[in-house]
Amino acid sequence: MVTAAPAKTQYEAVIGLETHVQLKTNTKIFCNCATTFGGTPNTQVCPVCMGMPGVLPVLNQKVLEYAVKAGLALNCEIAPYSKFDRKQYFYPDLPKDYQISQYDLPIAQHGWLEIELVNKETGEATRKRIGITRLHMEEDAGKLVHGGSDRLAGSTYSLVDFNRTGVPLAEIVSEPDMRSGQEAAEYAQELRRILRYLGVSDGNMQEGSLRCDVNISVRPVGQKEFGTKVEIKNMNSFNAIQRAIEYEIERQIEAISAGERIIQETRLWEENSQRTVSMRSKEGSSDYRYFPEPDLGPIEVSQEQLAAWKAELPELPYQKRQRYESELGLSAYDARVLTDDRAMAEYFEATVAAGAPAKLAANWLMGDISAYLNSNSDVSINTLPLKPSDLAELTNLIESGTISNKIAKDILPELLEQGGSPKAIVEAKGLIQISDTSVIEAAIAEVLAAHPKELEQYRNGKTKMLGFFVGQVMKKTGGRADPKLTNQLLAQKLNE
Ligand SMILES: [Zn+2]
């Protein structure tokens, strides 16, 4: 795609996201059918979620709890009184011919979420608040499988699986506050992080537990009115969200620059060709003829209940990031990596609480320990034999100079696989660092006596031979000589 460079900077993108999140309850929103993913089609169904006449839905209280907790974590106002509505439309995956959703009185509104963009080169973090317009509860529809085409149109036959019908969803709508693909991808990731911290959703994009639709328009910089917006669907990774938006920004700017009109439409992201393609035009808004769901009573959340749920909220990722920087002195980058997953963050905090120097513990966790976890999928941070107190002991042995970093790395595989006290291992194997000057000096004397040729080279100006001598001393002491002290003593001796 070719776009004249000067034209691009004269436009800005306006981006908002609508996210559907599956709430992690064991049963559906209005019946007792299981929500387990991947079951044999049409085995997790009952008269309620199949839309049989005469049945009555009953709200799963866990769904309300999870929606309210998500709303609180997104800094929303929780409605003391809200209700369900029927959104009426026909589609073969919707057995009732209407979806139970929330219309004018959503459970949560007017919140915000903070995104943080870290510049990889400078390590500087930029923070930005993205408004949350609303969060409401609704039921999911079923799943259609088409034969002969990937869409209903053009297929020779279609099959329907109602296992998903009635699975609880929270729809979260953002304000159009984002200006780039990177901001939108970060918003979606932060949203998932928050929901996972709360334990209200697994946020698994591959299984459809987190689906993002993007609304995007471009306008000349300085213009107040929005341009015509296009909706993009079908992105199943954060990376795809970012690239779809970047593609769409270019496409729209190029079209406007060429004097074309942007059509209000829904476009699909094509992963293979890395572009968006038109799916259907969307002139005007559909009239779903919402009306209050007569089979469900109003939803009332008492102040006591609200306070109780609020008290159960964990410390959230952005709060942890700020605390790690201000209290523990970590960089924005380190704080971000450690807080991405709640279990990792809690392991790190337990290690620091057991007395570990924060930066050193962070380095070990983000480096060797993460690498080990990544290559051993059957072990998680929660089941790791190396406990936080063991890691604290290890970092303290390094910090105090009892063992070198190299010795710590040597014993790490054993610790990761079997756990145990690093101090006991070090003592049993005789790996304690040698910091006794006389012992190191004796080793240096032996090394210098054994390498007169190299000594002469050094004294003739080849000072980089220092590394050779350090290596020889290390070899002689089984890697246990204090490297700093060895360097210092060697330099003295060589320059005598
Ligand atoms: Zn059911």
Short mmCIF file of C-alpha atoms and ligand atoms in Angstrom, two decimals:
data_model
loop_
_atom_site.label_atom_id
_atom_site.label_comp_id
_atom_site.label_asym_id
_atom_site.label_seq_id
_atom_site.Cartn_x
_atom_site.Cartn_y
_atom_site.Cartn_z
CA MET A 1 0.00 0.00 0.00
CA VAL A 2 1.40 3.38 -1.00
CA THR A 3 0.55 6.48 0.99
CA ALA A 4 2.17 9.85 0.53
CA ALA A 5 4.09 10.43 3.75
CA PRO A 6 3.08 14.08 4.38
CA ALA A 7 -0.64 13.28 4.00
CA LYS A 8 -0.53 10.66 6.76
CA THR A 9 0.48 13.09 9.49
CA GLN A 10 -2.45 15.35 8.66
CA TYR A 11 -4.90 12.71 9.88
CA GLU A 12 -5.56 11.02 13.18
CA ALA A 13 -7.39 7.78 13.89
CA VAL A 14 -10.26 7.52 16.37
CA ILE A 15 -10.60 3.99 17.77
CA GLY A 16 -13.02 2.35 20.19
CA LEU A 17 -13.35 -1.32 21.16
CA GLU A 18 -16.32 -3.53 21.95
CA THR A 19 -15.18 -6.61 23.79
CA HIS A 20 -17.20 -9.74 24.53
CA VAL A 21 -15.81 -11.67 27.45
CA GLN A 22 -16.98 -15.09 28.57
CA LEU A 23 -17.49 -15.12 32.33
CA LYS A 24 -15.89 -18.17 33.93
CA THR A 25 -18.91 -19.74 35.64
CA ASN A 26 -19.48 -23.49 35.74
CA THR A 27 -23.06 -23.16 34.51
CA LYS A 28 -24.87 -20.97 31.98
CA ILE A 29 -26.39 -17.59 32.74
CA PHE A 30 -30.07 -18.64 33.01
CA CYS A 31 -29.98 -22.46 33.44
CA ASN A 32 -27.83 -25.19 34.99
CA CYS A 33 -26.22 -26.47 31.76
CA ALA A 34 -22.43 -26.78 31.84
CA THR A 35 -20.26 -24.18 30.09
CA THR A 36 -17.29 -26.51 29.44
CA PHE A 37 -15.56 -25.74 26.12
CA GLY A 38 -15.33 -28.35 23.38
CA GLY A 39 -18.15 -30.75 24.40
CA THR A 40 -19.95 -32.95 21.86
CA PRO A 41 -22.36 -30.63 19.99
CA ASN A 42 -25.81 -30.17 21.57
CA THR A 43 -25.06 -32.19 24.72
CA GLN A 44 -24.92 -29.16 27.09
CA VAL A 45 -28.47 -27.99 26.48
CA CYS A 46 -31.87 -27.95 28.20
CA PRO A 47 -35.36 -26.56 27.49
CA VAL A 48 -34.35 -23.12 28.88
CA CYS A 49 -31.34 -22.51 26.65
CA MET A 50 -33.06 -24.21 23.71
CA GLY A 51 -35.85 -21.65 23.90
CA MET A 52 -38.72 -24.09 24.51
CA PRO A 53 -42.11 -22.54 25.29
CA GLY A 54 -43.17 -22.20 28.91
CA VAL A 55 -39.71 -22.25 30.50
CA LEU A 56 -38.41 -19.56 32.84
CA PRO A 57 -34.85 -18.22 33.01
CA VAL A 58 -33.24 -17.73 36.45
CA LEU A 59 -30.19 -15.48 36.79
CA ASN A 60 -27.00 -17.26 37.88
CA GLN A 61 -25.83 -15.14 40.86
CA LYS A 62 -22.19 -15.86 40.03
CA VAL A 63 -22.68 -14.00 36.72
CA LEU A 64 -23.88 -10.92 38.58
CA GLU A 65 -20.98 -11.13 41.03
CA TYR A 66 -18.42 -11.42 38.23
CA ALA A 67 -19.96 -8.58 36.21
CA VAL A 68 -20.03 -6.29 39.24
CA LYS A 69 -16.44 -7.15 40.18
CA ALA A 70 -15.31 -6.46 36.61
CA GLY A 71 -17.22 -3.16 36.67
CA LEU A 72 -15.58 -2.17 39.96
CA ALA A 73 -12.10 -3.07 38.69
CA LEU A 74 -12.79 -0.89 35.64
CA ASN A 75 -13.66 2.03 37.93
CA CYS A 76 -17.30 2.04 36.86
CA GLU A 77 -20.37 3.18 38.72
CA ILE A 78 -22.43 0.11 39.60
CA ALA A 79 -26.15 0.51 39.04
CA PRO A 80 -28.10 -0.10 42.26
CA TYR A 81 -31.01 -1.03 40.01
CA SER A 82 -30.78 -2.50 36.52
CA LYS A 83 -32.68 -4.97 34.37
CA PHE A 84 -32.51 -7.35 31.43
CA ASP A 85 -34.01 -6.63 28.01
CA ARG A 86 -34.86 -8.67 24.96
CA LYS A 87 -32.84 -7.83 21.87
CA GLN A 88 -34.93 -9.19 19.02
CA TYR A 89 -33.53 -10.55 15.80
CA PHE A 90 -33.60 -13.77 13.86
CA TYR A 91 -30.54 -15.88 13.18
CA PRO A 92 -30.31 -19.69 13.03
CA ASP A 93 -27.93 -19.82 16.02
CA LEU A 94 -30.49 -18.11 18.27
CA PRO A 95 -33.27 -20.55 19.22
CA LYS A 96 -35.46 -18.01 21.09
CA ASP A 97 -35.29 -15.45 18.24
CA TYR A 98 -34.19 -12.92 20.83
CA GLN A 99 -31.12 -12.50 23.00
CA ILE A 100 -31.42 -11.59 26.67
CA SER A 101 -29.13 -8.60 27.12
CA GLN A 102 -29.12 -5.23 28.88
CA TYR A 103 -30.11 -2.08 27.03
CA ASP A 104 -30.74 1.25 28.77
CA LEU A 105 -29.80 0.23 32.32
CA PRO A 106 -26.48 -1.65 32.16
CA ILE A 107 -25.01 -3.01 35.38
CA ALA A 108 -21.91 -0.76 35.11
CA GLN A 109 -21.10 2.55 33.40
CA HIS A 110 -18.67 5.50 33.23
CA GLY A 111 -15.37 3.84 34.11
CA TRP A 112 -11.80 3.86 32.89
CA LEU A 113 -8.80 1.64 32.43
CA GLU A 114 -5.19 2.81 32.39
CA ILE A 115 -2.87 1.60 29.65
CA GLU A 116 0.90 1.84 29.84
CA LEU A 117 3.12 1.96 26.78
CA VAL A 118 6.80 1.30 27.47
CA ASN A 119 9.38 2.60 25.03
CA LYS A 120 11.70 -0.38 24.52
CA GLU A 121 14.77 1.78 23.91
CA THR A 122 14.47 4.35 26.69
CA GLY A 123 12.44 2.24 29.14
CA GLU A 124 10.18 5.28 29.63
CA ALA A 125 6.51 4.56 30.32
CA THR A 126 3.63 6.63 28.97
CA ARG A 127 0.29 6.19 30.71
CA LYS A 128 -3.13 6.97 29.32
CA ARG A 129 -6.65 6.50 30.61
CA ILE A 130 -9.16 4.94 28.25
CA GLY A 131 -12.79 5.58 29.14
CA ILE A 132 -15.18 2.67 29.65
CA THR A 133 -18.65 3.61 28.42
CA ARG A 134 -20.47 0.60 29.83
CA LEU A 135 -20.35 -3.05 30.84
CA HIS A 136 -23.44 -5.21 30.57
CA MET A 137 -24.38 -8.86 30.98
CA GLU A 138 -25.86 -10.96 28.20
CA GLU A 139 -26.14 -14.51 26.92
CA ASP A 140 -24.09 -15.90 24.06
CA ALA A 141 -25.64 -17.40 20.93
CA GLY A 142 -24.93 -20.86 19.47
CA LYS A 143 -22.33 -21.78 16.91
CA LEU A 144 -22.94 -22.44 13.22
CA VAL A 145 -20.70 -24.68 11.18
CA HIS A 146 -21.08 -24.21 7.44
CA GLY A 147 -20.45 -26.80 4.74
CA GLY A 148 -18.96 -25.66 1.45
CA SER A 149 -18.24 -22.10 2.64
CA ASP A 150 -16.99 -20.33 5.75
CA ARG A 151 -20.20 -18.27 5.86
CA LEU A 152 -23.91 -19.00 5.83
CA ALA A 153 -24.25 -17.37 2.43
CA GLY A 154 -22.79 -19.72 -0.15
CA SER A 155 -22.83 -22.80 2.06
CA THR A 156 -24.46 -26.02 0.87
CA TYR A 157 -25.63 -26.91 4.39
CA SER A 158 -25.14 -25.59 7.92
CA LEU A 159 -25.03 -27.31 11.30
CA VAL A 160 -25.82 -25.68 14.61
CA ASP A 161 -24.35 -26.39 18.05
CA PHE A 162 -26.34 -24.90 20.94
CA ASN A 163 -23.74 -25.73 23.61
CA ARG A 164 -22.69 -22.06 23.64
CA THR A 165 -26.26 -20.77 23.78
CA GLY A 166 -26.74 -19.11 27.16
CA VAL A 167 -23.05 -19.00 28.08
CA PRO A 168 -22.63 -15.82 30.17
CA LEU A 169 -20.92 -12.83 28.58
CA ALA A 170 -19.93 -9.37 29.67
CA GLU A 171 -19.87 -6.85 26.85
CA ILE A 172 -17.44 -4.03 27.60
CA VAL A 173 -17.61 -0.91 25.42
CA SER A 174 -14.79 1.62 25.47
CA GLU A 175 -14.91 5.31 24.66
CA PRO A 176 -13.30 6.21 21.30
CA ASP A 177 -10.15 7.30 23.16
CA MET A 178 -7.50 5.31 21.33
CA ARG A 179 -5.41 6.75 18.50
CA SER A 180 -3.22 3.88 17.29
CA GLY A 181 -3.16 0.13 16.81
CA GLN A 182 -0.62 -0.13 19.61
CA GLU A 183 -2.91 1.66 22.09
CA ALA A 184 -5.86 -0.56 21.13
CA ALA A 185 -3.81 -3.76 21.46
CA GLU A 186 -2.55 -2.59 24.85
CA TYR A 187 -6.10 -1.75 25.97
CA ALA A 188 -7.27 -5.27 25.06
CA GLN A 189 -4.31 -6.83 26.88
CA GLU A 190 -4.80 -4.74 30.00
CA LEU A 191 -8.50 -5.59 29.99
CA ARG A 192 -7.65 -9.30 29.83
CA ARG A 193 -5.03 -8.91 32.56
CA ILE A 194 -7.61 -7.29 34.86
CA LEU A 195 -10.25 -9.97 34.17
CA ARG A 196 -7.71 -12.73 34.80
CA TYR A 197 -6.55 -11.11 38.04
CA LEU A 198 -10.18 -11.07 39.16
CA GLY A 199 -10.61 -14.69 38.12
CA VAL A 200 -13.84 -13.83 36.27
CA SER A 201 -12.66 -14.92 32.80
CA ASP A 202 -9.83 -16.97 31.35
CA GLY A 203 -9.63 -14.51 28.41
CA ASN A 204 -8.69 -17.29 26.01
CA MET A 205 -8.94 -15.74 22.52
CA GLN A 206 -8.47 -19.03 20.68
CA GLU A 207 -11.54 -20.51 22.41
CA GLY A 208 -13.54 -17.31 21.91
CA SER A 209 -13.58 -16.30 25.59
CA LEU A 210 -12.38 -12.83 24.58
CA ARG A 211 -13.55 -11.30 21.29
CA CYS A 212 -12.79 -7.75 20.22
CA ASP A 213 -14.61 -5.70 17.61
CA VAL A 214 -12.89 -2.48 16.61
CA ASN A 215 -14.63 0.73 15.53
CA ILE A 216 -12.29 2.98 13.63
CA SER A 217 -12.46 6.22 11.67
CA VAL A 218 -9.93 8.82 10.63
CA ARG A 219 -10.25 12.62 10.55
CA PRO A 220 -8.02 15.57 9.73
CA VAL A 221 -6.01 16.61 12.80
CA GLY A 222 -7.88 19.41 14.58
CA GLN A 223 -11.33 18.42 13.34
CA LYS A 224 -13.86 17.81 16.11
CA GLU A 225 -16.39 15.70 14.23
CA PHE A 226 -15.69 12.00 13.76
CA GLY A 227 -15.19 10.57 10.30
CA THR A 228 -17.34 7.69 9.02
CA LYS A 229 -16.56 4.66 11.12
CA VAL A 230 -15.84 1.16 9.98
CA GLU A 231 -16.17 -1.92 12.17
CA ILE A 232 -13.51 -4.64 12.03
CA LYS A 233 -14.20 -8.16 13.26
CA ASN A 234 -12.45 -11.51 13.31
CA MET A 235 -9.17 -10.70 15.05
CA ASN A 236 -8.03 -13.53 17.29
CA SER A 237 -4.82 -12.17 18.74
CA PHE A 238 -3.58 -8.86 20.15
CA ASN A 239 -1.09 -8.71 17.35
CA ALA A 240 -3.91 -9.08 14.81
CA ILE A 241 -5.82 -6.21 16.49
CA GLN A 242 -2.81 -3.95 16.12
CA ARG A 243 -2.09 -4.90 12.52
CA ALA A 244 -5.74 -4.74 11.42
CA ILE A 245 -5.99 -1.20 12.80
CA GLU A 246 -2.72 -0.11 11.23
CA TYR A 247 -3.87 -1.49 7.89
CA GLU A 248 -7.27 0.18 8.19
CA ILE A 249 -5.81 3.58 9.13
CA GLU A 250 -3.65 3.51 5.99
CA ARG A 251 -6.55 2.34 3.84
CA GLN A 252 -8.90 5.05 5.06
CA ILE A 253 -6.34 7.86 4.78
CA GLU A 254 -5.45 6.76 1.29
CA ALA A 255 -9.12 6.66 0.27
CA ILE A 256 -9.87 10.09 1.74
CA SER A 257 -6.72 11.56 0.19
CA ALA A 258 -7.91 10.25 -3.17
CA GLY A 259 -11.26 11.98 -2.69
CA GLU A 260 -13.23 8.80 -2.02
CA ARG A 261 -16.02 8.47 0.51
CA ILE A 262 -15.58 6.01 3.41
CA ILE A 263 -18.51 3.59 3.51
CA GLN A 264 -19.96 2.66 6.89
CA GLU A 265 -19.46 -1.08 6.87
CA THR A 266 -18.25 -4.16 8.70
CA ARG A 267 -14.90 -5.50 7.53
CA LEU A 268 -13.16 -8.77 8.32
CA TRP A 269 -9.47 -9.12 9.14
CA GLU A 270 -7.86 -11.71 6.90
CA GLU A 271 -4.90 -13.17 8.74
CA ASN A 272 -3.42 -14.86 5.66
CA SER A 273 -3.38 -11.80 3.41
CA GLN A 274 -2.91 -9.32 6.31
CA ARG A 275 -5.69 -7.03 5.15
CA THR A 276 -9.30 -6.15 5.91
CA VAL A 277 -12.06 -7.02 3.44
CA SER A 278 -15.62 -5.76 3.23
CA MET A 279 -18.23 -8.09 4.77
CA ARG A 280 -21.42 -6.04 4.70
CA SER A 281 -22.40 -2.39 4.54
CA LYS A 282 -24.07 -1.02 7.64
CA GLU A 283 -26.11 2.06 6.78
CA GLY A 284 -27.96 3.35 9.82
CA SER A 285 -28.47 1.35 13.00
CA SER A 286 -30.62 -1.74 13.27
CA ASP A 287 -33.84 -1.55 15.26
CA TYR A 288 -33.79 -4.49 17.63
CA ARG A 289 -37.07 -3.41 19.26
CA TYR A 290 -35.70 -3.88 22.75
CA PHE A 291 -38.19 -4.30 25.56
CA PRO A 292 -37.78 -5.30 29.22
CA GLU A 293 -37.44 -9.06 29.73
CA PRO A 294 -40.71 -9.98 31.46
CA ASP A 295 -39.50 -13.34 32.79
CA LEU A 296 -36.68 -11.90 34.92
CA GLY A 297 -37.02 -9.55 37.87
CA PRO A 298 -35.00 -6.34 38.26
CA ILE A 299 -31.39 -6.62 39.41
CA GLU A 300 -30.78 -4.87 42.69
CA VAL A 301 -27.33 -4.69 44.27
CA SER A 302 -27.43 -3.57 47.89
CA GLN A 303 -24.74 -1.32 49.38
CA GLU A 304 -23.70 -4.15 51.72
CA GLN A 305 -23.30 -6.60 48.85
CA LEU A 306 -21.37 -4.05 46.81
CA ALA A 307 -19.01 -3.33 49.72
CA ALA A 308 -18.44 -7.06 50.26
CA TRP A 309 -17.53 -7.64 46.59
CA LYS A 310 -15.32 -4.55 46.57
CA ALA A 311 -13.42 -5.90 49.57
CA GLU A 312 -12.70 -9.10 47.62
CA LEU A 313 -10.98 -7.31 44.72
CA PRO A 314 -7.26 -8.11 44.45
CA GLU A 315 -4.59 -5.48 43.91
CA LEU A 316 -4.89 -4.79 40.16
CA PRO A 317 -2.08 -4.93 37.60
CA TYR A 318 -1.71 -1.14 37.19
CA GLN A 319 -1.61 -0.73 40.98
CA LYS A 320 1.09 -3.38 41.24
CA ARG A 321 3.10 -1.79 38.41
CA GLN A 322 3.08 1.57 40.18
CA ARG A 323 3.99 0.04 43.53
CA TYR A 324 6.86 -2.02 42.10
CA GLU A 325 8.32 1.14 40.61
CA SER A 326 7.82 3.48 43.55
CA GLU A 327 8.39 1.09 46.47
CA LEU A 328 10.69 -1.56 45.06
CA GLY A 329 12.63 0.63 42.64
CA LEU A 330 12.01 -1.56 39.59
CA SER A 331 12.00 -0.17 36.05
CA ALA A 332 8.68 0.27 34.24
CA TYR A 333 9.68 -2.60 31.97
CA ASP A 334 10.45 -5.03 34.82
CA ALA A 335 7.28 -4.06 36.68
CA ARG A 336 5.25 -4.74 33.57
CA VAL A 337 6.77 -8.15 32.86
CA LEU A 338 6.38 -9.33 36.46
CA THR A 339 2.75 -8.20 36.79
CA ASP A 340 1.54 -9.59 33.47
CA ASP A 341 0.48 -12.76 35.27
CA ARG A 342 -0.95 -12.62 38.77
CA ALA A 343 0.68 -15.87 39.93
CA MET A 344 4.10 -14.61 38.81
CA ALA A 345 3.54 -11.28 40.58
CA GLU A 346 2.55 -13.07 43.78
CA TYR A 347 5.58 -15.35 43.61
CA PHE A 348 7.81 -12.29 43.19
CA GLU A 349 6.18 -10.54 46.14
CA ALA A 350 6.55 -13.61 48.35
CA THR A 351 10.25 -13.76 47.41
CA VAL A 352 10.77 -10.11 48.35
CA ALA A 353 8.77 -10.64 51.56
CA ALA A 354 11.18 -13.49 52.40
CA GLY A 355 14.01 -10.97 52.30
CA ALA A 356 15.27 -11.04 48.71
CA PRO A 357 16.71 -7.91 47.10
CA ALA A 358 13.90 -6.90 44.68
CA LYS A 359 15.96 -6.21 41.56
CA LEU A 360 17.98 -9.41 41.91
CA ALA A 361 14.83 -11.50 42.47
CA ALA A 362 13.20 -9.81 39.43
CA ASN A 363 16.22 -10.65 37.25
CA TRP A 364 16.20 -14.32 38.22
CA LEU A 365 12.44 -14.60 37.72
CA MET A 366 12.37 -12.86 34.35
CA GLY A 367 15.52 -14.62 33.14
CA ASP A 368 16.46 -18.20 33.99
CA ILE A 369 13.26 -19.11 35.86
CA SER A 370 10.90 -17.84 33.13
CA ALA A 371 13.01 -19.59 30.50
CA TYR A 372 12.69 -22.83 32.47
CA LEU A 373 8.91 -22.44 32.82
CA ASN A 374 8.56 -21.65 29.11
CA SER A 375 10.36 -24.81 28.09
CA ASN A 376 8.61 -27.06 30.65
CA SER A 377 4.89 -26.71 30.00
CA ASP A 378 3.99 -29.23 32.73
CA VAL A 379 5.40 -26.94 35.43
CA SER A 380 3.85 -23.61 36.39
CA ILE A 381 5.07 -20.94 38.77
CA ASN A 382 2.57 -22.32 41.31
CA THR A 383 3.92 -25.86 41.13
CA LEU A 384 7.60 -24.97 40.86
CA PRO A 385 9.65 -26.97 43.42
CA LEU A 386 11.83 -23.89 43.98
CA LYS A 387 9.80 -21.92 46.53
CA PRO A 388 9.92 -18.13 47.02
CA SER A 389 11.83 -18.58 50.29
CA ASP A 390 14.45 -20.70 48.45
CA LEU A 391 14.85 -18.04 45.76
CA ALA A 392 15.20 -15.40 48.48
CA GLU A 393 17.96 -17.48 50.08
CA LEU A 394 19.71 -17.88 46.73
CA THR A 395 19.66 -14.15 45.96
CA ASN A 396 20.96 -13.38 49.43
CA LEU A 397 23.87 -15.81 48.99
CA ILE A 398 24.78 -13.86 45.83
CA GLU A 399 24.20 -10.47 47.39
CA SER A 400 26.41 -11.28 50.40
CA GLY A 401 29.20 -12.62 48.20
CA THR A 402 28.91 -16.15 49.61
CA ILE A 403 28.54 -17.54 46.09
CA SER A 404 29.22 -16.05 42.69
CA ASN A 405 26.55 -15.53 40.07
CA LYS A 406 28.10 -18.35 38.11
CA ILE A 407 27.81 -20.83 40.99
CA ALA A 408 24.19 -19.76 41.45
CA LYS A 409 23.51 -20.55 37.81
CA ASP A 410 25.25 -23.90 38.20
CA ILE A 411 23.02 -25.04 41.05
CA LEU A 412 19.81 -23.54 39.63
CA PRO A 413 18.76 -26.56 37.50
CA GLU A 414 18.82 -28.76 40.60
CA LEU A 415 16.83 -26.18 42.57
CA LEU A 416 14.24 -25.80 39.80
CA GLU A 417 13.72 -29.54 39.55
CA GLN A 418 13.94 -30.55 43.20
CA GLY A 419 13.75 -27.39 45.29
CA GLY A 420 15.52 -27.29 48.64
CA SER A 421 17.79 -24.92 50.48
CA PRO A 422 20.41 -23.28 48.21
CA LYS A 423 22.58 -22.73 51.27
CA ALA A 424 22.56 -26.44 52.14
CA ILE A 425 23.41 -27.38 48.53
CA VAL A 426 26.25 -24.87 48.41
CA GLU A 427 27.69 -26.14 51.70
CA ALA A 428 27.31 -29.80 50.81
CA LYS A 429 29.10 -29.28 47.48
CA GLY A 430 31.77 -26.98 48.87
CA LEU A 431 30.83 -24.19 46.49
CA ILE A 432 31.17 -21.28 48.86
CA GLN A 433 33.00 -18.40 47.26
CA ILE A 434 36.61 -17.87 48.27
CA SER A 435 37.02 -14.35 49.59
CA ASP A 436 40.15 -15.06 51.61
CA THR A 437 42.86 -12.82 50.12
CA SER A 438 45.71 -15.17 51.04
CA VAL A 439 44.06 -18.15 49.31
CA ILE A 440 43.46 -16.18 46.11
CA GLU A 441 46.97 -14.71 46.21
CA ALA A 442 48.42 -18.20 46.50
CA ALA A 443 46.44 -19.31 43.44
CA ILE A 444 47.61 -16.22 41.53
CA ALA A 445 51.22 -16.94 42.41
CA GLU A 446 50.87 -20.49 41.08
CA VAL A 447 49.21 -19.30 37.87
CA LEU A 448 51.85 -16.65 37.17
CA ALA A 449 54.67 -19.13 37.83
CA ALA A 450 53.10 -21.59 35.40
CA HIS A 451 52.69 -19.03 32.58
CA PRO A 452 55.90 -16.97 32.26
CA LYS A 453 55.38 -16.40 28.53
CA GLU A 454 51.92 -14.89 29.01
CA LEU A 455 53.20 -12.82 31.92
CA GLU A 456 55.88 -11.35 29.68
CA GLN A 457 53.30 -10.57 26.98
CA TYR A 458 51.22 -8.74 29.56
CA ARG A 459 54.11 -6.72 30.85
CA ASN A 460 55.02 -5.80 27.27
CA GLY A 461 51.69 -4.05 26.95
CA LYS A 462 49.24 -6.79 26.00
CA THR A 463 46.94 -5.88 28.91
CA LYS A 464 43.99 -7.83 27.63
CA MET A 465 45.87 -10.93 28.88
CA LEU A 466 44.26 -10.05 32.24
CA GLY A 467 41.20 -12.04 31.21
CA PHE A 468 43.39 -15.09 30.56
CA PHE A 469 44.86 -14.93 34.06
CA VAL A 470 41.45 -14.44 35.69
CA GLY A 471 40.25 -17.54 33.84
CA GLN A 472 43.25 -19.55 35.05
CA VAL A 473 42.69 -18.51 38.68
CA MET A 474 39.03 -19.45 38.39
CA LYS A 475 39.98 -22.80 36.96
CA LYS A 476 42.37 -23.42 39.79
CA THR A 477 39.75 -22.57 42.42
CA GLY A 478 36.92 -24.49 40.81
CA GLY A 479 35.14 -21.26 39.91
CA ARG A 480 34.89 -20.29 43.54
CA ALA A 481 37.28 -17.35 43.73
CA ASP A 482 35.49 -14.02 44.27
CA PRO A 483 35.73 -12.56 40.74
CA LYS A 484 35.93 -8.94 41.85
CA LEU A 485 38.65 -9.62 44.38
CA THR A 486 40.51 -11.84 41.91
CA ASN A 487 40.55 -9.08 39.32
CA GLN A 488 41.78 -6.58 41.86
CA LEU A 489 44.56 -8.78 43.27
CA LEU A 490 45.67 -9.89 39.81
CA ALA A 491 45.91 -6.33 38.56
CA GLN A 492 48.11 -5.45 41.57
CA LYS A 493 50.36 -8.44 41.08
CA LEU A 494 50.73 -8.01 37.31
CA ASN A 495 51.61 -4.35 37.60
CA GLU A 496 54.21 -4.82 40.34
ZN ZN B 1 -29.64 -25.01 29.50
#
